[in-house]
Structure formats: C-alpha cells, structure tokens
Tab-separated table of C-alpha atoms in Angstrom:
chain	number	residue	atom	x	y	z
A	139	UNK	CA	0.000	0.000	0.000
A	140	UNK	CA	2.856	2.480	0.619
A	141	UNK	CA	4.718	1.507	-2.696
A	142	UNK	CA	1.134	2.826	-4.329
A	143	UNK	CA	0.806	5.503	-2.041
A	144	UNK	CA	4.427	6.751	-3.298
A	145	UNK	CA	3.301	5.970	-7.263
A	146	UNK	CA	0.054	7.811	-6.851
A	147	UNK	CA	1.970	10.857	-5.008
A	148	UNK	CA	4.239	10.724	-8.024
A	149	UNK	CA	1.952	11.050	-10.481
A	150	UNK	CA	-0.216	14.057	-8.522
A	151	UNK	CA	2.781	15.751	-8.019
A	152	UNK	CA	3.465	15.931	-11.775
A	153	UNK	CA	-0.138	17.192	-12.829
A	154	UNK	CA	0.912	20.726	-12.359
A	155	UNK	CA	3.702	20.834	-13.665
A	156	UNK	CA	2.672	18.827	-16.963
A	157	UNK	CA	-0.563	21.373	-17.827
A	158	UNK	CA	2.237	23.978	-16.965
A	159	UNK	CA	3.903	22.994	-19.967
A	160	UNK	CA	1.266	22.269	-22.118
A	161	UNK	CA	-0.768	25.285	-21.634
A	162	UNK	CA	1.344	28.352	-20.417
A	163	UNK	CA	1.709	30.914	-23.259
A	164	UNK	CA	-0.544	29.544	-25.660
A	165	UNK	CA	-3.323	31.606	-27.088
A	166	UNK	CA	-6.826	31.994	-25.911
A	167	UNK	CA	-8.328	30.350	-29.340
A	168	UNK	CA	-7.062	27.268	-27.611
A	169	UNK	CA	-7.106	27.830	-23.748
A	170	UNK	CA	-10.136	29.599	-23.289
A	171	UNK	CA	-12.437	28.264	-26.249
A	172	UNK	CA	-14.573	24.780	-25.453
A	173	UNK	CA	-16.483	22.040	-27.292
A	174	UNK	CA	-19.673	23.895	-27.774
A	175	UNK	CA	-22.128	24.608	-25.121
A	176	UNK	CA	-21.898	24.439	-21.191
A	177	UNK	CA	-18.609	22.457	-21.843
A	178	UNK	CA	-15.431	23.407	-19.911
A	179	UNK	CA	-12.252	25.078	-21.548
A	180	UNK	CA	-8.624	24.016	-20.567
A	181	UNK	CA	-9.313	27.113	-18.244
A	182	UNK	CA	-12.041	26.106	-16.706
A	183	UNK	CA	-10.241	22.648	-16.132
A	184	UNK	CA	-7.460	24.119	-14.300
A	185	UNK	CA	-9.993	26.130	-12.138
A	186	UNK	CA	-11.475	23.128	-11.360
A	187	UNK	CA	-8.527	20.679	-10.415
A	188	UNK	CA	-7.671	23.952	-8.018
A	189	UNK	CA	-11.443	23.244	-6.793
A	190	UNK	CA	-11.284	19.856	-6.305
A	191	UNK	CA	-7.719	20.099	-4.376
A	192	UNK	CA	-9.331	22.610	-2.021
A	193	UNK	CA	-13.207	21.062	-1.255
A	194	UNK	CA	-13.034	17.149	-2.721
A	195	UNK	CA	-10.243	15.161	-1.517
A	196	UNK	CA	-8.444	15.957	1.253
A	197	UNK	CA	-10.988	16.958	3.163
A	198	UNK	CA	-13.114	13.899	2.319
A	199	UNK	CA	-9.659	12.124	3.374
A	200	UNK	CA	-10.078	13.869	6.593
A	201	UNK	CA	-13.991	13.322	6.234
A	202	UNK	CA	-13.183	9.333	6.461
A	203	UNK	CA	-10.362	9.478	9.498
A	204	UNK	CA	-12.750	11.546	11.488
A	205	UNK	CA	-16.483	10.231	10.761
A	206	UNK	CA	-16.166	7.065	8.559
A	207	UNK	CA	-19.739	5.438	7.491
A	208	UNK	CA	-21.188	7.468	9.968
A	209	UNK	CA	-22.030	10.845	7.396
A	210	UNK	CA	-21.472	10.921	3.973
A	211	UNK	CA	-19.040	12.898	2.780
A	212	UNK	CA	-20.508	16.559	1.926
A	213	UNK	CA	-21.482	17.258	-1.399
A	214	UNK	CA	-19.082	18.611	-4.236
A	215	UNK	CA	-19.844	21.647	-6.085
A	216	UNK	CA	-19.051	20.349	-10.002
A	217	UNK	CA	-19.137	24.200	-10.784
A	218	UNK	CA	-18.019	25.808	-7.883
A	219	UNK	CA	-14.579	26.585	-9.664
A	220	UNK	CA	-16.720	29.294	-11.625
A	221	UNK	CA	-16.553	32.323	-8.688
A	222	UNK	CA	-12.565	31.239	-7.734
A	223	UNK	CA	-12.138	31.728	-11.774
A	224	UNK	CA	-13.135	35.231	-12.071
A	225	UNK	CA	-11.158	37.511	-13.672
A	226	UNK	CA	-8.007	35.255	-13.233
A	227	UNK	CA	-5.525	34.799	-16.174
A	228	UNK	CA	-4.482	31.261	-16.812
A	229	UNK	CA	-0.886	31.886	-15.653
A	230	UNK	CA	-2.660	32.905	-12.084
A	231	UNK	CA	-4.676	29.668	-11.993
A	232	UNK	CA	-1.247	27.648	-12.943
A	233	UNK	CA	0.214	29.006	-10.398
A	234	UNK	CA	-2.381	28.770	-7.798
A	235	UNK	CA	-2.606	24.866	-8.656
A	236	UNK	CA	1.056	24.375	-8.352
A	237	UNK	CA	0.998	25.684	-4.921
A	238	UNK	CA	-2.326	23.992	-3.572
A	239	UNK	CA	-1.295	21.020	-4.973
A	240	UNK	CA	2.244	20.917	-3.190
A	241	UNK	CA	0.218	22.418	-0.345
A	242	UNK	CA	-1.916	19.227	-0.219
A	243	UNK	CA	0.371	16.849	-0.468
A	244	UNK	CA	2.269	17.798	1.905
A	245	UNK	CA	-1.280	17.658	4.262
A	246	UNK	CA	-1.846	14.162	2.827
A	247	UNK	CA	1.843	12.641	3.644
A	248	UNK	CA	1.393	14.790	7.256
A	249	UNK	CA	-1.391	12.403	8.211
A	250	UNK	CA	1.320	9.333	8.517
A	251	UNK	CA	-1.310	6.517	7.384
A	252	UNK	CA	-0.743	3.413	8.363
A	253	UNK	CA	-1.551	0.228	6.566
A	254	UNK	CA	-5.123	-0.220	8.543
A	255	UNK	CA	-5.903	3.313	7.576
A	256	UNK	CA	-6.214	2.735	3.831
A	257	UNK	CA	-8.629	0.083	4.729
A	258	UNK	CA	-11.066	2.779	6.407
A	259	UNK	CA	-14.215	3.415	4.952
A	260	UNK	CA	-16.109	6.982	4.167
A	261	UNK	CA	-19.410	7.491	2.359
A	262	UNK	CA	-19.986	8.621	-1.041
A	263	UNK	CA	-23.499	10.840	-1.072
A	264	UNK	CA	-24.155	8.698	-4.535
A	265	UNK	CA	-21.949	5.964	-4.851
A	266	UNK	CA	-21.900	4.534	-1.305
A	267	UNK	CA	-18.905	2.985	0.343
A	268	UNK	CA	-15.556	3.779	-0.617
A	269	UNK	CA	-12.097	3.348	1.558
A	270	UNK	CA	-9.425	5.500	2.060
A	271	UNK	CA	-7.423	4.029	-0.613
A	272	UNK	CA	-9.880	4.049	-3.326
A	273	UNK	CA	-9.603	7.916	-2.562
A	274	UNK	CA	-6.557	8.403	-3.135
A	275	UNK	CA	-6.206	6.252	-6.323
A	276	UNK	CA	-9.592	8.285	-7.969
A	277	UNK	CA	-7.198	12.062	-6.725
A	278	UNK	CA	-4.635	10.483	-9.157
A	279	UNK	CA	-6.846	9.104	-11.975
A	280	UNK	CA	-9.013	12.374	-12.220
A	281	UNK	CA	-5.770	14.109	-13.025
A	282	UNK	CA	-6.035	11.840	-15.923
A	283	UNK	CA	-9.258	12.072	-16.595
A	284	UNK	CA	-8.602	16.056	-17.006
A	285	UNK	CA	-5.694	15.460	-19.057
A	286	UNK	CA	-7.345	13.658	-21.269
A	287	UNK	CA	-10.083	16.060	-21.377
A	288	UNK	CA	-7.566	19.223	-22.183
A	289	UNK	CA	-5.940	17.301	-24.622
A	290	UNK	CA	-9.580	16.492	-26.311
A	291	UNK	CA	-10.724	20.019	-26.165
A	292	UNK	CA	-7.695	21.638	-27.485
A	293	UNK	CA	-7.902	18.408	-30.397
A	294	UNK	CA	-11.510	20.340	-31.095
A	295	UNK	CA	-10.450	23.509	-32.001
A	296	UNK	CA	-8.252	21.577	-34.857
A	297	UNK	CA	-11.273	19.628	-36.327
A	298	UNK	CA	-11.739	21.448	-39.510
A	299	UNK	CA	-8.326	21.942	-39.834
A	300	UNK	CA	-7.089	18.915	-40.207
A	301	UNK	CA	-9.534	17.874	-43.074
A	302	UNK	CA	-9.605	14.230	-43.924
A	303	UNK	CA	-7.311	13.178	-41.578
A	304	UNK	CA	-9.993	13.408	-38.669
A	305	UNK	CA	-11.320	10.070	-39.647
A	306	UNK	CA	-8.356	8.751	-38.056
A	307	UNK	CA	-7.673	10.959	-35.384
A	308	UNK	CA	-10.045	8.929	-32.245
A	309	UNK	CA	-9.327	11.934	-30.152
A	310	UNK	CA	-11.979	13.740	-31.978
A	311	UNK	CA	-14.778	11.103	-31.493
A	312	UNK	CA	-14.329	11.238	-28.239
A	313	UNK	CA	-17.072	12.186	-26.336
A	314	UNK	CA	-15.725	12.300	-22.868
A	315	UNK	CA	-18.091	9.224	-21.751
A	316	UNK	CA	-19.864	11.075	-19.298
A	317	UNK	CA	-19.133	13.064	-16.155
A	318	UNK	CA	-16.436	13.367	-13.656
A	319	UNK	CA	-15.610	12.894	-9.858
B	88	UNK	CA	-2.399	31.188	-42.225
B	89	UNK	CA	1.326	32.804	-40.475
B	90	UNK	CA	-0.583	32.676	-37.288
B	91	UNK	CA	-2.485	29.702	-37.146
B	92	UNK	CA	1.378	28.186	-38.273
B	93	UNK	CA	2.377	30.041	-35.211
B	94	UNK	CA	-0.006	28.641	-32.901
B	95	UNK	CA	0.295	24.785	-34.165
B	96	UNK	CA	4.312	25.538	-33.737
B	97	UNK	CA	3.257	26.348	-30.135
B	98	UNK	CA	1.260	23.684	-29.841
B	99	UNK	CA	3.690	20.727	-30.987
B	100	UNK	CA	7.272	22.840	-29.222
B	101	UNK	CA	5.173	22.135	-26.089
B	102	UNK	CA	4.600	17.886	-26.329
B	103	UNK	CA	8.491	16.991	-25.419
B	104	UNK	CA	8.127	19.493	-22.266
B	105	UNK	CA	4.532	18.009	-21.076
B	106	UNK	CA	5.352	14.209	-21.886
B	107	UNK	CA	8.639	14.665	-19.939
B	108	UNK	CA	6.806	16.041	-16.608
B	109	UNK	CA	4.101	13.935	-16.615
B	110	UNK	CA	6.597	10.653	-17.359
B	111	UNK	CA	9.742	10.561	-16.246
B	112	UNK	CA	10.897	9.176	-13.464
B	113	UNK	CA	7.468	7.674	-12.860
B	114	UNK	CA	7.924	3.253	-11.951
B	115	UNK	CA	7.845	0.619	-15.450
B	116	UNK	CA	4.163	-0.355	-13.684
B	117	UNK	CA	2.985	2.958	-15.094
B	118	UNK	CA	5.167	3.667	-17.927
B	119	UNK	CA	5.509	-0.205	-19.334
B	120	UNK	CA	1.735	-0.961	-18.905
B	121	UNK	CA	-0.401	-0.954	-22.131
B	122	UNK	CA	-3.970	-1.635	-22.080
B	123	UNK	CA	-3.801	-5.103	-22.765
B	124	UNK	CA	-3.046	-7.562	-25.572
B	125	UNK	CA	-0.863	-5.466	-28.218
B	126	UNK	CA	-1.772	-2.199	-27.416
B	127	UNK	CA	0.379	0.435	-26.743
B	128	UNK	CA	2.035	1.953	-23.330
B	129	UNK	CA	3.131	5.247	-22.660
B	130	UNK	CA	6.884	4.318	-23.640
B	131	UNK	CA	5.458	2.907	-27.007
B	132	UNK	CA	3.849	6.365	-27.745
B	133	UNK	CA	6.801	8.247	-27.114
B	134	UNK	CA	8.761	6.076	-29.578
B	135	UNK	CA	5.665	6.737	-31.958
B	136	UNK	CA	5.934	9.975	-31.703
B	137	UNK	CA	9.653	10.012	-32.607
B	138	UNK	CA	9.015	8.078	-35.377
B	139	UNK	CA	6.733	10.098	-36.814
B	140	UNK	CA	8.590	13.157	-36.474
B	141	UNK	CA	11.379	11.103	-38.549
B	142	UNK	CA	9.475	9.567	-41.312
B	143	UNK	CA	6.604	11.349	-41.748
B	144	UNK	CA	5.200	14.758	-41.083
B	145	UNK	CA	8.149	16.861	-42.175
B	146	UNK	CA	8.986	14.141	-45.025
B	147	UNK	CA	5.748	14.368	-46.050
B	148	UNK	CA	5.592	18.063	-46.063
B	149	UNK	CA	8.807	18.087	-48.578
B	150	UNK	CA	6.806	15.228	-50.722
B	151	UNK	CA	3.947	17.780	-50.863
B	152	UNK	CA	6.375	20.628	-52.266
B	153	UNK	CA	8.635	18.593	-54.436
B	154	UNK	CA	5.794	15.903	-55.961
B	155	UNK	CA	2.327	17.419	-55.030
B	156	UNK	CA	-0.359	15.047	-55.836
B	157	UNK	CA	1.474	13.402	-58.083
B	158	UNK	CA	2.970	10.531	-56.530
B	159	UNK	CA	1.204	9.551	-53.227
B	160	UNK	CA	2.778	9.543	-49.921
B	161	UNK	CA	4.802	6.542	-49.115
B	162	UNK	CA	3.040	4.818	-46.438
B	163	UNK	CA	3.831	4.763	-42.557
B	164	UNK	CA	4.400	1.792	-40.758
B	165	UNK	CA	2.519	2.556	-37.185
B	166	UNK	CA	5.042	-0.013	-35.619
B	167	UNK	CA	7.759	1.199	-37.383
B	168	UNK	CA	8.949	2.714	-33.911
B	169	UNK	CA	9.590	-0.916	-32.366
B	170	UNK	CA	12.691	-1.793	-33.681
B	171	UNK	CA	14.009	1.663	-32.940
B	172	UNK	CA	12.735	1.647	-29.030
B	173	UNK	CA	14.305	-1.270	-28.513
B	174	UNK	CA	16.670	-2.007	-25.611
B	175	UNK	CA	16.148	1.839	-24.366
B	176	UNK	CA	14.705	3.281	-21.377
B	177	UNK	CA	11.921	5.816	-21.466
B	178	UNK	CA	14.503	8.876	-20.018
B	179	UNK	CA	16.692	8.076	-23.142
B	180	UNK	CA	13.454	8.068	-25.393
B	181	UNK	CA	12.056	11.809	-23.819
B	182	UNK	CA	15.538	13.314	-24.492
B	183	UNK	CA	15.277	11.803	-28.561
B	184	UNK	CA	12.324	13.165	-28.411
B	185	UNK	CA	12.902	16.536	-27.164
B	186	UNK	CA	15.926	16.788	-30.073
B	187	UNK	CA	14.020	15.317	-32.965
B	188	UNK	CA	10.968	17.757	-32.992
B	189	UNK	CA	12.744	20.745	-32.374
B	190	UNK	CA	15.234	19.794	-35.538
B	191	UNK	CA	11.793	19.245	-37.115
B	192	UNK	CA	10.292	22.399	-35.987
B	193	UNK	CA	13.696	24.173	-37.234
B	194	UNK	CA	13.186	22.713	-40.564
B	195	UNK	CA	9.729	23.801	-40.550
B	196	UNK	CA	10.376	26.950	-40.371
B	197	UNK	CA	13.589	27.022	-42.718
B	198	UNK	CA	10.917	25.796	-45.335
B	199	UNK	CA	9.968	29.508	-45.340
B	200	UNK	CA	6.311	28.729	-46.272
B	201	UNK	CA	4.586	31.414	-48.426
B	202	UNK	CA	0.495	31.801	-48.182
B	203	UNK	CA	0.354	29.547	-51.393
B	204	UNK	CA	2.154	26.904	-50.251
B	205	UNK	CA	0.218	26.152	-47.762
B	206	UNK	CA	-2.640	25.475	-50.197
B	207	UNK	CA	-0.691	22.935	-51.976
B	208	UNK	CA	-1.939	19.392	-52.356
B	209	UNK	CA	-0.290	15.898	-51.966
B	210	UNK	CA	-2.303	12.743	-51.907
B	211	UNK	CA	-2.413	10.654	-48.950
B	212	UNK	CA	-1.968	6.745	-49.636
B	213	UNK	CA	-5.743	6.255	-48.399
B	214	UNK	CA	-7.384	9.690	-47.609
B	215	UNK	CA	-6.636	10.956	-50.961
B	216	UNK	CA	-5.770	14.798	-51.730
B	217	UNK	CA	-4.575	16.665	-48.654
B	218	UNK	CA	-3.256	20.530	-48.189
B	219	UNK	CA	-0.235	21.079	-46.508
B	220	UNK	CA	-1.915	23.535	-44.458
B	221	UNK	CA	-4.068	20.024	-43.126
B	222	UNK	CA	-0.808	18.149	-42.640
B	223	UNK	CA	1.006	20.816	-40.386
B	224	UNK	CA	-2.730	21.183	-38.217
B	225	UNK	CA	-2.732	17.370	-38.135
B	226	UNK	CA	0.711	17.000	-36.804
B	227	UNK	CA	-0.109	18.857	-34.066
B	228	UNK	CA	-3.593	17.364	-33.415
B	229	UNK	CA	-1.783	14.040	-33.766
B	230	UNK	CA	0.287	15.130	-30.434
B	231	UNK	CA	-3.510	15.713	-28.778
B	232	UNK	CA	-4.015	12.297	-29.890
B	233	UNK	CA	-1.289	11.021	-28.139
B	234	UNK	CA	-1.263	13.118	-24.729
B	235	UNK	CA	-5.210	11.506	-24.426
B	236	UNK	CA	-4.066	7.694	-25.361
B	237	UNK	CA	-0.961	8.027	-22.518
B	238	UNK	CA	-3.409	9.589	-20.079
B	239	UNK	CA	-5.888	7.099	-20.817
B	240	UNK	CA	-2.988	3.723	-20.617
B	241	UNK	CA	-2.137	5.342	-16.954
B	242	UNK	CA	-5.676	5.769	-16.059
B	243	UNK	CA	-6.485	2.175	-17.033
B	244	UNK	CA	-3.616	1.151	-14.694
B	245	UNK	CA	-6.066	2.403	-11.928
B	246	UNK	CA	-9.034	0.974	-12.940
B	247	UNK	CA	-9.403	-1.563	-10.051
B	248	UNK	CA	-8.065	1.033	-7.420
B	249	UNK	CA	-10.574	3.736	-7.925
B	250	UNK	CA	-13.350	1.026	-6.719
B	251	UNK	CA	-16.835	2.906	-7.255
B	252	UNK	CA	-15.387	6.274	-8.606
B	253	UNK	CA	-14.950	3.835	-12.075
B	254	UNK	CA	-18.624	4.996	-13.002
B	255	UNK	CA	-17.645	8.707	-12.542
B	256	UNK	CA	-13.977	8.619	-14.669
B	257	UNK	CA	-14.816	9.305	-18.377
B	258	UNK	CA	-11.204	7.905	-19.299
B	259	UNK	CA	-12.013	4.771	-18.189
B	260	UNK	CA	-14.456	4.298	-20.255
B	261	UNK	CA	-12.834	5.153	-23.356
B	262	UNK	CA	-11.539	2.976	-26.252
B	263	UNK	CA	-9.439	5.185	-28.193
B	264	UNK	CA	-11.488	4.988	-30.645
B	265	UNK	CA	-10.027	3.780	-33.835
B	266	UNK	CA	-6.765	4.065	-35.142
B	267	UNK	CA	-4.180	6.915	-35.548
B	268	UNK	CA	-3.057	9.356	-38.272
C-alpha cells in the first residue's frame, strides 16, 4: 500500500507541472475556447482541479479518518470553480494549482497513514462505500481524466483543420463518456 | 495562415516538455503498462511519436512541395517505432524526443512557407488529396491524440483502485477509438 501511495503521489505531483507545460503561453483560441455549449475550456479545467484540491479530496480524506460510514461525505460543487475563476488569467490559476497542490500533499503525507488506515471506509453521497485508498487512487486518476479532457478540447479547435485526416484521429470522437468525480 | 502556423508551432514545441513532466521518473508499472493484448504503453507512444517526427510529417511536407499530388505519400508503418525503441529506457526516449521535434520544428520553419504553399496538395496513400496547411494542423492534433491515449494507458492502470469512482472517470471508459493518423 505504501509503494502505491508513493506511485500515486508521483503522479499528482506531476499534474501541475505537466498542464504547466502544455498550456502556459498559448493563445486563448485554444485555452479559453470549449467544445460547444456548457462544456469546460482548458481554463475552466485548471480552475477546477484547483477546486477539487481545495473542497473534494483531502478533506473527504479527513472526512473518512474523522467520521467514517457514519455521514457521507458533503457534497461537491461540479461548478463551484466558476466564482474562484473570475477575472483570473491562466498563468494565475497555474500558479495557484502548483501551490495547492504541493500544499496538499504535503497535508496528505502529514497524516502518517498506516496500513489499517487505507482500509477505512467513508461514504460517497451517490456511490456509497468507498475506503481511504480508493480515494486516493480516484485524486490520481481524475488528473487523468482532465488530461485527457484538455488534450480532447484543445484536439476540437483543430477539427476542420485537419480535413480528412480526422477520420483517423479517435481523439476527436471522443465524447468524454460522461461526467467526472 | 502565419498565425495559425504560429499557434500549431506552439502547440507541438510544447509535447516533449509536457510528456517529460508527466513521465519521467514515474515506476515501469505505469510507464511499461499498455492496455492489454498489443496495445500500446506510454513508452510505445513516445517512440511513436519520434518516429513520426522522422518519417513522416516533415517528409511528407517536402513530398507535398517537391511531388504534389502526383505521386502519393509513401506509407507509414505505425510499428515502425519498435525496432528503434528497442533495448532503451523511457529517459533516453524523452531526451530523442525533445531533439528530434525541435530539428523538425527548425526545418519547418527554414521551409519559409509562403500563403500559397500552404494550399498545396499531396495525396495521402488512403485519404486521398490533402493541403499542406491540413498536414502541419494534423501533426499537431496528432500530439492531442497522443497526450489523451498516454493519459488514458495510466488511467487504465487504476481501474481496479478507484473502486466505485470507475462509473464517474470518463477515461475509463474510453476505447481510443479507432486508429491513428
């Protein structure tokens, strides 16, 4: 459990620094346009990765150490990125993710868990039971999820330009398969 | 056309700098994993990725201006990159990598493109006729392609870990699908 803890840690520590690179400096046509719709720009995914550091997981972390079963964990606010957003530059909101992030990591490696603590089990307000170390592994794997959404949304704004290659580019039939955690 | 070029040169100097901090360093179980059977892992893609840089966007961008539609591309071999990974790690792949595209992105621009040029036609050995202008935007949406295939190998890695949150990760529940340009 430790030798995942330290793979999952590596892989949320490098989140920041990976959308640094792809994203700092480029134009708004591709950070700040979407797929159409309600649908979230690379902007708005950054916003919301800061979001999710701050209310989702470690405080539901904290959520399972202190209540378990007992209450589920308090609802997540899917949009609540939005307000935190305004008026921000993407440079600010890279920055501000590189520091929660290192910021939360450091609270998560703080809390010492031992072996029996992974085991521990928390509510889900929708899904139901989940332990400690499902937690963590979803923190890491929504950081992919979100790459793989940037990388899909910035893909979009090149659909008409690529012409008849699109056919075989799957990134641009991708749909995103639904919603997020 | 100068500044969508300028943009899509953005776009593809930026892949060696994100693949590099979201991979290395990370442990073979993450890097080394595919998604089963003969698909590919992250190391694969990064040896794709060289490989096309070598043999065909640029090569094909000269075949456009020296042949035009007259002779068709010659073809790419999608595993062409599996002799040439062979026997290296993943560091020594990033750092190829990081020198092959921006040779490519110096002859790019030593090309010296002029607005008509990028109108020009070749014929593609199964898509048919193609502008330049498509091949340089499909290059660079070819990198998307890639960033959301290695996000979506380490994501699968996680699949049992994430227990219920599976439901709620879009990137789990993608195929990829189809091939690649």
């Amino acid at each position: 459990m430790e030798a995942h803890l330290d793979v999952t840690i590596a892989l949320l520590e490098r989140t920041p620094t990976a959308l640094n690179a792809m994203l700092r400096g480029l134009p708004d046509s591709l950070t700040r346009s979407n797929e159409g719709g309600e649908t979230w720009s690379p902007f708005d995914v950054v916003g919301h990765l800061i979001h999710a550091d701050l209310a989702d997981w470690m405080p539901r972390a904290r959520w399972i150490l202190e209540f378990g079963e007992s209450e589920p964990f308090p609802p997540f606010d899917r949009n609540g990125h939005k307000q935190m957003t305004q008026g921000k530059s993407l440079a600010q909101l890279l920055d501000e993710f590189t520091e929660v992030r290192a910021e939360k990591l450091n609270d998560l490696r703080s809390l010492n868990l031992q072996l029996e603590d992974f085991a521990r089990c928390g509510r889900h307000p929708a899904l139901g039971s989940a332990t400690l170390a499902q937690l963590i592994a979803t923190w890491a794997a929504h950081d992919l999820n979100h790459v793989h959404q940037i990388s899909r949304i910035m893909a979009f704004q090149y659909r008409g330009a690529v012409g008849p290659w699109q056919k075989y580019l799957g990134v641009m039939h991708c749909n995103g398969h639904g919603a997020s955690a």
